[in-house]
Amino acid sequence: MQATTKLLHSIPVDAQTGAIAVPIYQTSTFVQEAPGVNKGFDYSRTNNPTRQELEKIVAKIEGGTVAAAFASGLAAIDAVIKLLESGDEIVAVDDIYGGAYRLFEKVYKKFGITVTYVDTTDLGAINRAITSKTRLIWIESPTNPTLKVSDIEAIAAIADRYKILLAVDNTFASPVLQQPLLHGADIVVHSATKYIGGHSDVIAGLVITRNEDLGRQIKFYQNACGAVLGPFDSFLLIRGLETLHLRIAQHCRNAAIIAQYLEKHPQVDKVFYPGLASHPNHAVAKKQQKDFGGVVSFSLRQDTEAAATKFVTNTQLFHLAESLGGVKSLVSHPASMTHKSIETEKRRAAGVSDSLIRLSVGLEDAQDLIDDIENALRKVGSEQLAESRKKSNIFSNSLPLPAHCSLLPANC
Ligand SMILES: *Cc1c(COP(=O)(O)O)cnc(C)c1O
């Protein structure tokens, strides 16, 4: 049976009523026949039938055995870091999601957990960063917003050698394109807010593992710390999962067309998309991903924040917003939005130039999206033209010249 058929039919018909959709058990508690005698549920923080169904499906599509659903992607990351103890170290990808960076630096640092950030596309850099205190390697692949791809299998081998854990934030790829557990990762994390939810209507996170002991610990922290996903949000994720394969296929198709279009555009400088042969990690992406995803970033030849702002405020179909992975296309400007808090030089060194623009390519018709981009680039271009005209005509047009100058050459 094909994966899609298996997925759709692993979502059960409700035994009690025959409901084909998973019922939303919007209840906090469950009646017991006698103390401790119940039907498998006692309190919804600990376990809820709708959430349990979601967790079963997610474990399966990631190639894991245990999954835990959280109130956000960050709550999911938080649960993984709680596996560590004071004095432990993490080696993490350098262009890590900003929220994870904040969690590590502003929360866990004060509890004695420290993080070394390295370019995880460079295996030597990972090896050099590992010390006797390192307990966890944390990667995202592809990353945000420059879509760097790290070799999961090779990094899992390093983690094995040092007997430390490898966690992969699989948000950008989704389980349809990449199953890190099958490449040797110990833990997978998702911001299900993005592709898994897929409709920009829920904040949610997931942790998946195939290691029973790690699974037990994650489940313990889920209940003990309490950042659980509610029944209705769990239902939304199940609904999202039912069309994930289809949506991802279309996101990838549209993104590939747009990346190729941008690469040929005279106003565009660099295009970041793992599906392009020009992408530095194209070979690794090809090896470990089924396709290349729905996010495309690019920079402008006119590498200024003003030019990027002109672009992102002139698209009609690409809405200016944080987040990604929804059915409607979104555009963002990392330098002034998600990466604003990073020092300018550090940000530029990480490849996030002043004009870098990130597209979350949605499910609209590809040609309509290209027309939209073309129009917005034309606006950037005409501005550029007007700017240069203003400069060259500075004496004849824009400044009132003193009378004696009018007969002198233009460089008066
Ligand atoms: C959005 C995101 C997160 C955080 O998830 P939330 O659901 O917003 O808490 C973590 N990692 C990546 C790669 C993300 O894009």
GROMACS .gro file of C-alpha atoms and ligand atoms in nm:
model
  427
    1MET     CA    1   0.000   0.000   0.000
    2GLN     CA    2   0.131   0.350  -0.079
    3ALA     CA    3   0.218   0.591   0.202
    4THR     CA    4  -0.074   0.825   0.133
    5THR     CA    5  -0.331   0.544   0.140
    6LYS     CA    6  -0.175   0.406   0.456
    7LEU     CA    7  -0.179   0.747   0.622
    8LEU     CA    8  -0.541   0.822   0.534
    9HIS     CA    9  -0.659   0.483   0.654
   10SER     CA   10  -0.454   0.489   0.972
   11ILE     CA   11  -0.691   0.763   1.087
   12PRO     CA   12  -0.963   0.545   1.238
   13VAL     CA   13  -1.340   0.563   1.202
   14ASP     CA   14  -1.487   0.631   1.547
   15ALA     CA   15  -1.581   0.291   1.693
   16GLN     CA   16  -1.865   0.426   1.903
   17THR     CA   17  -2.050   0.638   1.645
   18GLY     CA   18  -1.904   0.562   1.304
   19ALA     CA   19  -1.790   0.925   1.267
   20ILE     CA   20  -1.541   0.934   0.980
   21ALA     CA   21  -1.368   1.241   1.123
   22VAL     CA   22  -1.181   1.208   1.452
   23PRO     CA   23  -1.414   1.346   1.723
   24ILE     CA   24  -1.300   1.646   1.927
   25TYR     CA   25  -1.306   1.534   2.291
   26GLN     CA   26  -1.340   1.881   2.437
   27THR     CA   27  -1.330   1.767   2.797
   28SER     CA   28  -1.094   1.832   3.087
   29THR     CA   29  -1.165   1.517   3.285
   30PHE     CA   30  -1.307   1.164   3.249
   31VAL     CA   31  -1.550   0.989   3.485
   32GLN     CA   32  -1.401   0.693   3.668
   33GLU     CA   33  -1.594   0.381   3.775
   34ALA     CA   34  -1.385   0.353   4.091
   35PRO     CA   35  -1.066   0.535   4.193
   36GLY     CA   36  -0.808   0.457   3.924
   37VAL     CA   37  -1.055   0.250   3.718
   38ASN     CA   38  -1.116   0.430   3.390
   39LYS     CA   39  -1.135   0.383   3.015
   40GLY     CA   40  -0.771   0.479   2.958
   41PHE     CA   41  -0.812   0.850   3.021
   42ASP     CA   42  -0.833   1.040   3.348
   43TYR     CA   43  -0.735   1.404   3.285
   44SER     CA   44  -0.674   1.581   2.952
   45ARG     CA   45  -0.334   1.726   3.040
   46THR     CA   46  -0.209   1.371   3.082
   47ASN     CA   47  -0.393   1.223   2.787
   48ASN     CA   48  -0.682   1.316   2.561
   49PRO     CA   49  -0.837   1.091   2.292
   50THR     CA   50  -0.812   1.352   2.013
   51ARG     CA   51  -0.452   1.437   2.098
   52GLN     CA   52  -0.366   1.068   2.134
   53GLU     CA   53  -0.498   1.000   1.783
   54LEU     CA   54  -0.287   1.286   1.644
   55GLU     CA   55   0.023   1.157   1.824
   56LYS     CA   56  -0.025   0.806   1.682
   57ILE     CA   57  -0.053   0.937   1.324
   58VAL     CA   58   0.246   1.169   1.361
   59ALA     CA   59   0.467   0.896   1.510
   60LYS     CA   60   0.385   0.680   1.210
   61ILE     CA   61   0.454   0.936   0.937
   62GLU     CA   62   0.789   1.031   1.093
   63GLY     CA   63   0.896   0.666   1.118
   64GLY     CA   64   0.888   0.687   1.499
   65THR     CA   65   0.709   0.503   1.777
   66VAL     CA   66   0.627   0.782   2.024
   67ALA     CA   67   0.503   1.135   1.956
   68ALA     CA   68   0.399   1.414   2.190
   69ALA     CA   69   0.195   1.717   2.086
   70PHE     CA   70   0.261   2.057   2.241
   71ALA     CA   71   0.099   2.399   2.248
   72SER     CA   72   0.367   2.541   2.013
   73GLY     CA   73   0.684   2.450   1.831
   74LEU     CA   74   0.884   2.626   2.102
   75ALA     CA   75   0.712   2.422   2.375
   76ALA     CA   76   0.820   2.111   2.180
   77ILE     CA   77   1.182   2.234   2.165
   78ASP     CA   78   1.161   2.322   2.535
   79ALA     CA   79   1.057   1.964   2.621
   80VAL     CA   80   1.364   1.827   2.439
   81ILE     CA   81   1.605   2.060   2.619
   82LYS     CA   82   1.456   1.942   2.950
   83LEU     CA   83   1.624   1.605   2.881
   84LEU     CA   84   1.951   1.782   2.969
   85GLU     CA   85   2.098   1.883   3.302
   86SER     CA   86   2.285   2.183   3.432
   87GLY     CA   87   2.643   2.176   3.300
   88ASP     CA   88   2.549   2.001   2.977
   89GLU     CA   89   2.638   2.154   2.642
   90ILE     CA   90   2.461   2.168   2.308
   91VAL     CA   91   2.618   2.206   1.963
   92ALA     CA   92   2.361   2.384   1.747
   93VAL     CA   93   2.326   2.502   1.388
   94ASP     CA   94   2.437   2.866   1.359
   95ASP     CA   95   2.139   3.001   1.164
   96ILE     CA   96   1.897   2.851   1.412
   97TYR     CA   97   1.533   2.962   1.439
   98GLY     CA   98   1.534   3.290   1.637
   99GLY     CA   99   1.289   3.163   1.899
  100ALA     CA  100   1.508   2.861   1.971
  101TYR     CA  101   1.811   3.091   2.004
  102ARG     CA  102   1.618   3.306   2.254
  103LEU     CA  103   1.510   2.997   2.450
  104PHE     CA  104   1.869   2.871   2.468
  105GLU     CA  105   2.032   3.206   2.548
  106LYS     CA  106   1.771   3.379   2.767
  107VAL     CA  107   1.621   3.081   2.949
  108TYR     CA  108   1.846   2.774   2.956
  109LYS     CA  109   2.175   2.959   2.988
  110LYS     CA  110   2.077   3.072   3.337
  111PHE     CA  111   2.015   2.708   3.430
  112GLY     CA  112   2.370   2.623   3.324
  113ILE     CA  113   2.303   2.475   2.980
  114THR     CA  114   2.525   2.635   2.718
  115VAL     CA  115   2.520   2.624   2.340
  116THR     CA  116   2.799   2.643   2.081
  117TYR     CA  117   2.675   2.753   1.738
  118VAL     CA  118   2.849   2.616   1.430
  119ASP     CA  119   2.787   2.583   1.058
  120THR     CA  120   2.652   2.226   1.066
  121THR     CA  121   2.698   2.185   0.690
  122ASP     CA  122   3.067   2.158   0.791
  123LEU     CA  123   3.118   1.823   0.968
  124GLY     CA  124   3.465   1.927   1.084
  125ALA     CA  125   3.315   2.226   1.263
  126ILE     CA  126   3.076   1.997   1.452
  127ASN     CA  127   3.359   1.764   1.552
  128ARG     CA  128   3.569   2.056   1.676
  129ALA     CA  129   3.282   2.197   1.883
  130ILE     CA  130   3.205   1.876   2.072
  131THR     CA  131   3.349   1.854   2.424
  132SER     CA  132   3.319   1.597   2.701
  133LYS     CA  133   3.014   1.790   2.824
  134THR     CA  134   2.825   1.790   2.494
  135ARG     CA  135   2.502   1.594   2.524
  136LEU     CA  136   2.304   1.708   2.221
  137ILE     CA  137   2.350   1.820   1.860
  138TRP     CA  138   2.068   2.043   1.744
  139ILE     CA  139   2.014   2.102   1.374
  140GLU     CA  140   1.750   2.239   1.142
  141SER     CA  141   1.751   2.130   0.781
  142PRO     CA  142   1.676   2.320   0.567
  143THR     CA  143   1.734   2.633   0.776
  144ASN     CA  144   1.562   2.967   0.780
  145PRO     CA  145   1.597   3.183   0.574
  146THR     CA  146   1.902   3.078   0.367
  147LEU     CA  147   1.790   2.713   0.339
  148LYS     CA  148   2.119   2.554   0.438
  149VAL     CA  149   2.101   2.175   0.431
  150SER     CA  150   2.297   1.962   0.678
  151ASP     CA  151   2.382   1.595   0.617
  152ILE     CA  152   2.164   1.419   0.876
  153GLU     CA  153   2.315   1.073   0.828
  154ALA     CA  154   2.672   1.198   0.861
  155ILE     CA  155   2.586   1.404   1.171
  156ALA     CA  156   2.401   1.106   1.324
  157ALA     CA  157   2.723   0.907   1.282
  158ILE     CA  158   2.915   1.177   1.473
  159ALA     CA  159   2.650   1.176   1.748
  160ASP     CA  160   2.676   0.797   1.769
  161ARG     CA  161   3.053   0.808   1.798
  162TYR     CA  162   3.032   1.045   2.096
  163LYS     CA  163   2.720   0.875   2.239
  164ILE     CA  164   2.524   1.198   2.231
  165LEU     CA  165   2.178   1.278   2.097
  166LEU     CA  166   2.090   1.428   1.760
  167ALA     CA  167   1.770   1.632   1.737
  168VAL     CA  168   1.644   1.761   1.402
  169ASP     CA  169   1.396   2.045   1.362
  170ASN     CA  170   1.213   1.911   1.055
  171THR     CA  171   0.969   2.202   1.020
  172PHE     CA  172   1.087   2.325   0.678
  173ALA     CA  173   1.099   1.984   0.509
  174SER     CA  174   0.792   1.822   0.671
  175PRO     CA  175   0.776   1.443   0.714
  176VAL     CA  176   0.664   1.409   0.352
  177LEU     CA  177   1.004   1.519   0.222
  178GLN     CA  178   1.236   1.400   0.497
  179GLN     CA  179   1.221   1.154   0.789
  180PRO     CA  180   1.529   1.226   1.002
  181LEU     CA  181   1.469   0.928   1.236
  182LEU     CA  182   1.528   0.699   0.938
  183HIS     CA  183   1.862   0.877   0.877
  184GLY     CA  184   1.973   0.807   1.235
  185ALA     CA  185   1.843   1.110   1.428
  186ASP     CA  186   1.720   1.039   1.782
  187ILE     CA  187   1.456   1.309   1.803
  188VAL     CA  188   1.250   1.505   1.552
  189VAL     CA  189   1.079   1.833   1.635
  190HIS     CA  190   0.819   2.026   1.439
  191SER     CA  191   0.659   2.361   1.452
  192ALA     CA  192   0.330   2.209   1.331
  193THR     CA  193   0.214   2.569   1.301
  194LYS     CA  194   0.375   2.561   0.956
  195TYR     CA  195   0.326   2.280   0.697
  196ILE     CA  196   0.158   2.016   0.914
  197GLY     CA  197  -0.124   2.249   1.020
  198GLY     CA  198  -0.088   2.404   0.677
  199HIS     CA  199  -0.370   2.656   0.688
  200SER     CA  200  -0.220   2.933   0.905
  201ASP     CA  201  -0.486   2.875   1.171
  202VAL     CA  202  -0.310   2.696   1.459
  203ILE     CA  203   0.002   2.719   1.678
  204ALA     CA  204   0.132   2.372   1.761
  205GLY     CA  205   0.447   2.165   1.815
  206LEU     CA  206   0.548   1.800   1.797
  207VAL     CA  207   0.828   1.580   1.927
  208ILE     CA  208   0.880   1.235   1.776
  209THR     CA  209   1.126   0.956   1.859
  210ARG     CA  210   1.170   0.583   1.807
  211ASN     CA  211   1.367   0.544   2.128
  212GLU     CA  212   1.119   0.418   2.392
  213ASP     CA  213   1.320   0.558   2.682
  214LEU     CA  214   1.343   0.907   2.528
  215GLY     CA  215   0.974   0.880   2.441
  216ARG     CA  216   0.887   0.807   2.803
  217GLN     CA  217   1.089   1.106   2.921
  218ILE     CA  218   0.934   1.344   2.667
  219LYS     CA  219   0.584   1.222   2.766
  220PHE     CA  220   0.680   1.280   3.130
  221TYR     CA  221   0.779   1.643   3.062
  222GLN     CA  222   0.469   1.695   2.847
  223ASN     CA  223   0.251   1.606   3.146
  224ALA     CA  224   0.474   1.746   3.421
  225CYS     CA  225   0.526   2.085   3.257
  226GLY     CA  226   0.184   2.099   3.095
  227ALA     CA  227   0.231   2.282   2.760
  228VAL     CA  228  -0.008   2.036   2.591
  229LEU     CA  229  -0.196   2.078   2.265
  230GLY     CA  230  -0.572   2.116   2.312
  231PRO     CA  231  -0.833   1.884   2.155
  232PHE     CA  232  -0.953   2.127   1.888
  233ASP     CA  233  -0.598   2.217   1.780
  234SER     CA  234  -0.518   1.845   1.769
  235PHE     CA  235  -0.819   1.798   1.539
  236LEU     CA  236  -0.690   2.078   1.312
  237LEU     CA  237  -0.352   1.905   1.280
  238ILE     CA  238  -0.517   1.571   1.194
  239ARG     CA  239  -0.717   1.752   0.928
  240GLY     CA  240  -0.397   1.911   0.801
  241LEU     CA  241  -0.217   1.577   0.789
  242GLU     CA  242  -0.488   1.432   0.564
  243THR     CA  243  -0.379   1.662   0.279
  244LEU     CA  244  -0.013   1.709   0.370
  245HIS     CA  245   0.120   1.500   0.079
  246LEU     CA  246  -0.088   1.686  -0.175
  247ARG     CA  247  -0.008   2.028  -0.036
  248ILE     CA  248   0.365   1.961  -0.011
  249ALA     CA  249   0.374   1.837  -0.371
  250GLN     CA  250   0.214   2.160  -0.491
  251HIS     CA  251   0.427   2.383  -0.263
  252CYS     CA  252   0.737   2.217  -0.412
  253ARG     CA  253   0.617   2.249  -0.770
  254ASN     CA  254   0.536   2.619  -0.732
  255ALA     CA  255   0.855   2.695  -0.539
  256ALA     CA  256   1.076   2.527  -0.801
  257ILE     CA  257   0.914   2.728  -1.083
  258ILE     CA  258   0.956   3.053  -0.888
  259ALA     CA  259   1.319   2.976  -0.792
  260GLN     CA  260   1.407   2.917  -1.159
  261TYR     CA  261   1.226   3.233  -1.265
  262LEU     CA  262   1.406   3.441  -0.999
  263GLU     CA  263   1.745   3.298  -1.091
  264LYS     CA  264   1.709   3.444  -1.441
  265HIS     CA  265   1.573   3.783  -1.332
  266PRO     CA  266   1.812   4.075  -1.394
  267GLN     CA  267   1.714   4.253  -1.070
  268VAL     CA  268   1.781   3.946  -0.855
  269ASP     CA  269   2.123   3.880  -0.708
  270LYS     CA  270   2.122   3.542  -0.524
  271VAL     CA  271   1.848   3.279  -0.507
  272PHE     CA  272   1.844   3.035  -0.214
  273TYR     CA  273   1.657   2.714  -0.294
  274PRO     CA  274   1.799   2.364  -0.228
  275GLY     CA  275   1.648   2.242  -0.554
  276LEU     CA  276   1.872   2.467  -0.764
  277ALA     CA  277   2.199   2.317  -0.887
  278SER     CA  278   2.360   2.646  -0.778
  279HIS     CA  279   2.268   2.582  -0.411
  280PRO     CA  280   2.584   2.485  -0.218
  281ASN     CA  281   2.408   2.192  -0.044
  282HIS     CA  282   2.209   2.074  -0.347
  283ALA     CA  283   2.371   1.728  -0.348
  284VAL     CA  284   2.298   1.663   0.020
  285ALA     CA  285   1.941   1.787  -0.023
  286LYS     CA  286   1.896   1.554  -0.318
  287LYS     CA  287   2.029   1.262  -0.114
  288GLN     CA  288   1.809   1.304   0.195
  289GLN     CA  289   1.497   1.487   0.074
  290LYS     CA  290   1.227   1.367  -0.166
  291ASP     CA  291   1.179   1.721  -0.295
  292PHE     CA  292   1.301   2.067  -0.202
  293GLY     CA  293   1.018   2.238  -0.016
  294GLY     CA  294   0.807   2.549  -0.047
  295VAL     CA  295   1.036   2.824   0.083
  296VAL     CA  296   1.248   3.033  -0.155
  297SER     CA  297   1.469   3.323  -0.047
  298PHE     CA  298   1.640   3.575  -0.272
  299SER     CA  299   1.837   3.897  -0.256
  300LEU     CA  300   1.825   4.198  -0.487
  301ARG     CA  301   2.108   4.349  -0.690
  302GLN     CA  302   2.000   4.672  -0.528
  303ASP     CA  303   2.096   4.535  -0.187
  304THR     CA  304   1.918   4.782   0.039
  305GLU     CA  305   1.647   4.753   0.298
  306ALA     CA  306   1.454   5.021   0.109
  307ALA     CA  307   1.444   4.811  -0.209
  308ALA     CA  308   1.330   4.503  -0.016
  309THR     CA  309   1.065   4.707   0.163
  310LYS     CA  310   0.944   4.836  -0.172
  311PHE     CA  311   0.910   4.475  -0.290
  312VAL     CA  312   0.732   4.331   0.015
  313THR     CA  313   0.483   4.617   0.027
  314ASN     CA  314   0.398   4.586  -0.342
  315THR     CA  315   0.304   4.220  -0.378
  316GLN     CA  316  -0.069   4.154  -0.392
  317LEU     CA  317  -0.084   3.775  -0.358
  318PHE     CA  318   0.216   3.733  -0.129
  319HIS     CA  319   0.094   3.876   0.201
  320LEU     CA  320   0.353   4.038   0.425
  321ALA     CA  321   0.360   3.826   0.741
  322GLU     CA  322   0.578   3.613   0.966
  323SER     CA  323   0.536   3.236   0.943
  324LEU     CA  324   0.525   2.996   0.649
  325GLY     CA  325   0.375   2.674   0.527
  326GLY     CA  326   0.016   2.786   0.475
  327VAL     CA  327  -0.202   2.756   0.164
  328LYS     CA  328  -0.173   3.130   0.097
  329SER     CA  329   0.165   3.269  -0.009
  330LEU     CA  330   0.351   3.487   0.239
  331VAL     CA  331   0.650   3.717   0.204
  332SER     CA  332   0.883   3.842   0.474
  333HIS     CA  333   1.193   4.056   0.507
  334PRO     CA  334   1.419   3.880   0.763
  335ALA     CA  335   1.657   4.176   0.820
  336SER     CA  336   1.376   4.395   0.952
  337MET     CA  337   1.147   4.121   1.088
  338THR     CA  338   1.268   3.781   1.218
  339HIS     CA  339   1.640   3.873   1.228
  340LYS     CA  340   1.605   4.233   1.344
  341SER     CA  341   1.759   4.169   1.686
  342ILE     CA  342   2.086   4.032   1.540
  343GLU     CA  343   2.380   4.274   1.493
  344THR     CA  344   2.404   4.395   1.133
  345GLU     CA  345   2.750   4.251   1.063
  346LYS     CA  346   2.666   3.915   1.222
  347ARG     CA  347   2.341   3.899   1.026
  348ARG     CA  348   2.511   3.981   0.695
  349ALA     CA  349   2.785   3.724   0.765
  350ALA     CA  350   2.512   3.460   0.811
  351GLY     CA  351   2.393   3.536   0.457
  352VAL     CA  352   2.095   3.746   0.561
  353SER     CA  353   2.176   4.050   0.348
  354ASP     CA  354   1.985   4.379   0.373
  355SER     CA  355   1.766   4.300   0.073
  356LEU     CA  356   1.707   3.928   0.146
  357ILE     CA  357   1.343   3.839   0.092
  358ARG     CA  358   1.184   3.510   0.200
  359LEU     CA  359   0.887   3.367   0.015
  360SER     CA  360   0.661   3.100   0.160
  361VAL     CA  361   0.518   2.981  -0.169
  362GLY     CA  362   0.154   2.883  -0.131
  363LEU     CA  363  -0.090   2.684  -0.338
  364GLU     CA  364  -0.201   2.954  -0.581
  365ASP     CA  365  -0.144   2.914  -0.955
  366ALA     CA  366   0.230   2.945  -1.023
  367GLN     CA  367   0.187   3.192  -1.311
  368ASP     CA  368  -0.026   3.422  -1.094
  369LEU     CA  369   0.248   3.419  -0.831
  370ILE     CA  370   0.515   3.497  -1.091
  371ASP     CA  371   0.306   3.785  -1.228
  372ASP     CA  372   0.277   3.918  -0.874
  373ILE     CA  373   0.654   3.899  -0.818
  374GLU     CA  374   0.721   4.056  -1.160
  375ASN     CA  375   0.494   4.351  -1.077
  376ALA     CA  376   0.656   4.409  -0.740
  377LEU     CA  377   1.006   4.390  -0.891
  378ARG     CA  378   0.899   4.643  -1.155
  379LYS     CA  379   0.802   4.879  -0.870
  380VAL     CA  380   1.148   4.832  -0.715
  381GLY     CA  381   1.302   4.893  -1.057
  382SER     CA  382   1.108   5.209  -1.134
  383GLU     CA  383   1.203   5.349  -0.794
  384GLN     CA  384   1.566   5.273  -0.873
  385LEU     CA  385   1.531   5.448  -1.207
  386ALA     CA  386   1.369   5.753  -1.049
  387GLU     CA  387   1.647   5.765  -0.790
  388SER     CA  388   1.920   5.764  -1.050
  389ARG     CA  389   1.734   6.021  -1.261
  390LYS     CA  390   1.697   6.248  -0.963
  391LYS     CA  391   2.072   6.226  -0.907
  392SER     CA  392   2.175   6.293  -1.265
  393ASN     CA  393   1.927   6.581  -1.307
  394ILE     CA  394   2.000   6.737  -0.976
  395PHE     CA  395   2.081   7.080  -1.123
  396SER     CA  396   1.823   7.103  -1.394
  397ASN     CA  397   1.520   6.979  -1.196
  398SER     CA  398   1.530   6.931  -0.827
  399LEU     CA  399   1.711   7.230  -0.682
  400PRO     CA  400   1.622   7.593  -0.728
  401LEU     CA  401   1.953   7.727  -0.860
  402PRO     CA  402   2.090   8.066  -0.777
  403ALA     CA  403   2.053   8.298  -1.079
  404HIS     CA  404   2.426   8.319  -1.153
  405CYS     CA  405   2.451   7.943  -1.188
  406SER     CA  406   2.198   7.902  -1.464
  407LEU     CA  407   2.455   7.986  -1.735
  408LEU     CA  408   2.733   7.771  -1.591
  409PRO     CA  409   2.802   7.408  -1.668
  410ALA     CA  410   2.614   7.146  -1.462
  411ASN     CA  411   2.898   7.093  -1.216
  412CYS     CA  412   2.872   7.449  -1.088
  413LIG     C1  413   0.818   2.860   1.361
  413LIG     C2  414   0.932   2.773   1.392
  413LIG     C3  415   0.955   2.728   1.523
  413LIG     C4  416   0.871   2.772   1.640
  413LIG     O1  417   0.742   2.720   1.634
  413LIG     P1  418   0.614   2.793   1.698
  413LIG     O2  419   0.504   2.703   1.661
  413LIG     O3  420   0.606   2.929   1.640
  413LIG     O4  421   0.638   2.799   1.846
  413LIG     C5  422   1.061   2.642   1.542
  413LIG     N1  423   1.142   2.604   1.442
  413LIG     C6  424   1.124   2.647   1.315
  413LIG     C7  425   1.217   2.603   1.208
  413LIG     C8  426   1.018   2.733   1.286
  413LIG     O5  427   1.002   2.778   1.160
   0.00000   0.00000   0.00000
